[in-house]
Amino acid sequence: MSWETVIGLEIHVQLSTDSKLFSGGSTSFGAEPNTHVDLIDLGLPGVLPVANRGAFHKAIRFGLATNAEINQTSTFDRKNYFYPDLPKGYQITQMALPIVGKGSIKIEVEGQEKIINITRAHLEEDAGKSIHDLFDGETGVDLNRAGTPLLEIVSEPEISNAKEAVAYFKAIRQIVTFLDICDGNMAQGSMRCDVNVSVKKSDAGELGTRAEIKNINSFKFIEKAINFEIDRQIRILEAGDSVIQETRLYDSVKNETRSMRSKEEANDYRYFPCPDLLPVVISDEELIEIKNNLPELPDEKEKRYVKEFDLDSSEAKIIASSKTMANMFEGACAKTDDSKLVANWLVGDISALLNKENIDIDESNLTSENFAALIERISDKTISGKIAKSVLEEIWETGSDVDDIIESKGLVQIQDESLLETIAQKVIDNNPSQVDAFKGGKDKLFGFFVGQVMKETQGKANPQSVNEILKRLLS
Amino acid sequence: MDKKTVSTIAYLSRLSLNEENEDKITEDLKNIIKFVDQLDGADTNNIEPLANPLEKTAKTRTDNVTAKNRKEVFLERSPKSNEDYFLVPRVVE
Amino acid sequence: MSIQYKSIKELKNMLNDKDISHTELVQETFLNIKNNSALNAFITLNEEESLKKAVNLDNTPSSGSLAGIPIAQKDLFCTKDLKTTCGSNMLSNFIPPYSATVIENLENAGCISVGKTNMDEFAMGSSNETSFYGNVGNPWGENLVPGGSSGGSAAAVAAGIVPAASGTDTGGSIRQPASLCGISGLKPTYGRISRWGMIAFASSLDQAGPMARTAEDCALLLNEMCSHDEKDTTSIDEVIPDFTENLNSSIQGLKIGLVKEFDLSKLDNDVVQVFEESKKHYESLGAEFIEISLPNISLSVPTYYVVAPAECSSNLSRFDGVKFGKRCDNPKDLEELYIKTRSEGFGDEVKRRILIGSYVLSAGFYDAYYKKAQQVRRLIKNDFDSAFKSVDIIMSPTTRGAAFDAGSKGDDPIQMYLEDLFTIPANLAGLPAMSIPNGMIDNKPIGLQLIGNFLDESRLLQAAHNFQISTDWHLKTPSGNKS
């Protein structure tokens, strides 16, 4: 008598083209309201759409990376409904013949691999933004985003639980960032997802009625929303009632989903072929060129890092799994030779800082220049590894130049052997009882002497030199 | 084409029919639909629908930004706006 | 020297011969407009700008092919900084921030846009009785309709106020008013003239075109109006011929098709007689008539009345009171904003077509209506393609009769729709077609329709011009024959 969950995800990916899907308006994020609006985006009477070929190329990259059918001839349809941020009163989308057909993607959940099939991926234009809480009794409409190209990726209903859903979302995010078709910035809304959830008894043949939870843009919320919804539906069905097919919104504050639209008949979108847009044809030559120029995907990167940079596979996997981290790694390795050191720092200290602040590496002050410079200064022994940690923290805070930091804080490693010897000797002379104890067999006290020398030198002494000198002097 | 259908269609189109014209329009629509029902008689087996009389494919644009900022021009033509936004009555989601 | 009823060609000669200055020409035009204000042909006049242009031309002559020629522009074309209403209350305050390509093309050739002409609201109508700005009159008789939707443009040319006007034709809106007003009007092949800036009614059917006193003038205008426009991906990218080049070539051996299914016996005797006379005339010019069959043509009007409303129901959704145009007063919420704005902003015919359009696209009806209509549309186009294998052009009356009285089509929209019986097929197939005056019935003009093959406007114009240099129907004016 157990319940099975059936989940399908529709992920909207904002393509990183410079201009919009049907106009030359800019797609860059964060502009002043209504400053990136072209006549066409506004839907003024008499304007006409012209399709952006670059958006097609990006969509095709996705298709190729997911082994999908590419429809070299695809068409556009109109989806008709009224909303203030939908200027034309219809959205141009691809219903009948999308650019990308069936494909698949591999996900990993708790060590288990699973293939999730993708039904289709199509191009459509994004709507503008409605701002509800800035103006008393009114809603403000900003059309900057109107017309931005979206790739809507529709999965087969083959996802069985919230964790798989998150893994699928992450896998899609990884692919689109690696393909350079989307910046993957969830906070900016570059990726949003609608989740379709239904439950059924394990022995039931038919699928249950599904509810659609719209517009979730964080991994955490996807998981919570799905789990809440599963419980909600099970409770309804166990009480003998039916689940209503409807659209719901996830409220992250209350951790619940609630019904969104009141009039179901309002959802007749009356799709029909857009008469202003003729079919778009992608030639065989174009397809081959896109294939040949496909950016490297995580699996390929991982293999290459192991081979070319001699990394061990677990490090390679971590670095290769994030586009921004991979870019940082490759950028730094182009500027400094010690790739293994680069890798260690990325996987170690830098990852820790990123996790602590919950940011992506390209939101930090670290650049491949200053990172490489840091590694260089460790390699050439200007600073020790330990000092480098504080230099890293300084870079993290301020983005300052590595050499400037070292100089202003006087962090240059003390390499002068005679100076170190003098200090070491001083420490030994000042601590006779510890010397006796050490010589008497308490080996652990070696650390004490090292510590004292470090204290005297504000941590700047070259650790290896200190070790050698103390070993010699204490023998 | 009964009153309920007309009222649904009217809502979809965001049009209201008042008592004066509701009956007339319902009657008109009934007649127009009856008129176009003639199409039923045509044999359209295996015929591809014609969406646009030009038997050609689309010209597309290269991906580059060509639009300028025309915020003032647009907002001054709007029925209601402030310096930055078009304004509509508060939408409750 | 009076400028009334002069053609573009005649005005150009007058200007070249310095019989009249540019300034005088424009001044007299505006005088004529005002003297004929009862026609209600214009919604907005562009007097100040027009005079400025004229003065400039007098100071610095231009070699543009239309330099200084006053032209009336249908109020469906966006004209930068000049109010553009589409005959609707919805756009009664709309000042476009840009101009339609066709307007720019005409103005680049030097023409002076003297004003925006009245029209059926959003181009929906065949009598110019649906405009928010009042009916347009027909110079041929009080209380007669000028036809529609380009009624204002047709009346202005027919009254001799301007030598030419721009029009648009979705189901016959250039040709039908041309017929009822006794002037020449041409709808080119779909895609010849850019639709950028043309407020859309039915996107796969709309085309702009010239309306003038002669086929020759239509050719002159067509030369300037046509262009391949990157901003309109449905605009044709083919060589644009000089449409005036072969006008005078003989039409000996021209094969003219007569459509069996049009069954002219159903028309009034006098209409049939006028048509037969024209047929005889063409035979005397060396043309040969061949009967052709367009088996699906009788389904043209129902097909049109599914496709056009469907497209318009979507095209007109942008009129929502949010970003431009009218908004209702004090809407209490978003729903009221939409419903009240649109219900107040649109007239009844527009509402009817939006409702039909939404209906035929709605879930459950799409296949039976919209898809079916698009399939029949292909059948109709195929019929034409076959016919043009054996004929060069096709001929028919443009309209079932001459101008009718305003209000006489009563309350039945279908009666009005049947006015476009002969003209609709060319729009469905995307083919060029024109109307030229070819007779009088009860002192009212009537027109002859010529339909050409894809991109074959030159042949149409040639056939029309040959007719006009050997007849004088196009020279008749409401105040008697032109001297």
XYZ file of C-alpha atoms in Angstrom, chain B:
93
model
C -22.536 29.046 -29.458
C -24.598 29.621 -26.340
C -24.429 32.428 -23.827
C -21.993 30.553 -21.627
C -19.562 29.980 -24.489
C -19.794 33.614 -25.495
C -19.141 34.694 -21.956
C -16.071 32.428 -21.709
C -14.715 33.680 -25.006
C -15.409 37.245 -23.978
C -13.432 36.743 -20.784
C -10.538 35.168 -22.660
C -10.509 38.248 -24.878
C -11.006 40.619 -21.937
C -14.152 42.065 -23.454
C -17.401 42.660 -21.640
C -20.780 42.384 -23.203
C -23.530 44.399 -21.645
C -27.226 43.627 -21.695
C -27.672 45.781 -24.781
C -25.288 44.032 -27.071
C -24.992 40.589 -25.498
C -27.929 39.094 -27.343
C -27.068 40.701 -30.661
C -23.459 39.621 -30.499
C -24.381 36.083 -29.478
C -26.735 35.938 -32.465
C -24.097 37.401 -34.787
C -21.481 34.939 -33.611
C -23.903 32.058 -34.052
C -24.551 33.108 -37.624
C -20.919 33.687 -38.435
C -19.959 30.265 -37.107
C -22.757 28.703 -39.093
C -21.447 30.543 -42.139
C -17.911 29.282 -41.676
C -19.133 25.744 -41.007
C -19.225 25.460 -44.819
C -15.553 24.574 -44.555
C -16.546 21.156 -43.242
C -17.418 20.097 -46.775
C -13.906 20.533 -48.128
C -11.724 17.469 -48.588
C -8.525 18.393 -46.804
C -7.104 14.934 -46.284
C -3.305 15.111 -46.187
C -3.290 18.827 -46.965
C -0.625 20.815 -45.117
C -2.073 23.961 -43.466
C -0.844 27.233 -44.998
C 0.249 29.677 -42.293
C 1.881 32.246 -44.538
C 1.622 32.556 -48.338
C 5.383 32.902 -48.751
C 6.903 29.484 -49.287
C 10.212 30.465 -47.804
C 12.162 30.302 -44.583
C 13.067 32.970 -42.102
C 15.885 35.434 -42.300
C 17.434 35.799 -38.877
C 19.594 38.405 -37.096
C 23.084 38.061 -35.723
C 23.220 38.373 -31.979
C 24.151 41.969 -31.264
C 22.696 44.873 -29.325
C 21.257 47.542 -31.594
C 18.617 49.171 -29.410
C 19.115 52.429 -27.581
C 17.616 53.463 -24.253
C 14.248 55.028 -25.059
C 12.729 54.948 -21.609
C 11.472 58.548 -21.637
C 9.953 58.197 -25.101
C 8.062 55.087 -24.054
C 6.953 56.159 -20.600
C 5.641 59.502 -21.811
C 3.323 57.659 -24.180
C 1.938 55.402 -21.500
C -1.446 55.940 -19.872
C 0.101 55.807 -16.404
C 3.691 55.686 -15.297
C 6.220 57.197 -12.961
C 9.819 58.040 -13.856
C 10.804 54.411 -14.132
C 7.857 52.054 -14.442
C 4.608 51.542 -16.256
C 1.913 51.463 -13.577
C -1.176 49.288 -13.304
C -3.512 48.605 -10.395
C -1.885 46.365 -7.816
C -1.767 42.765 -8.991
C -2.385 40.119 -6.387
C -0.816 36.823 -7.319
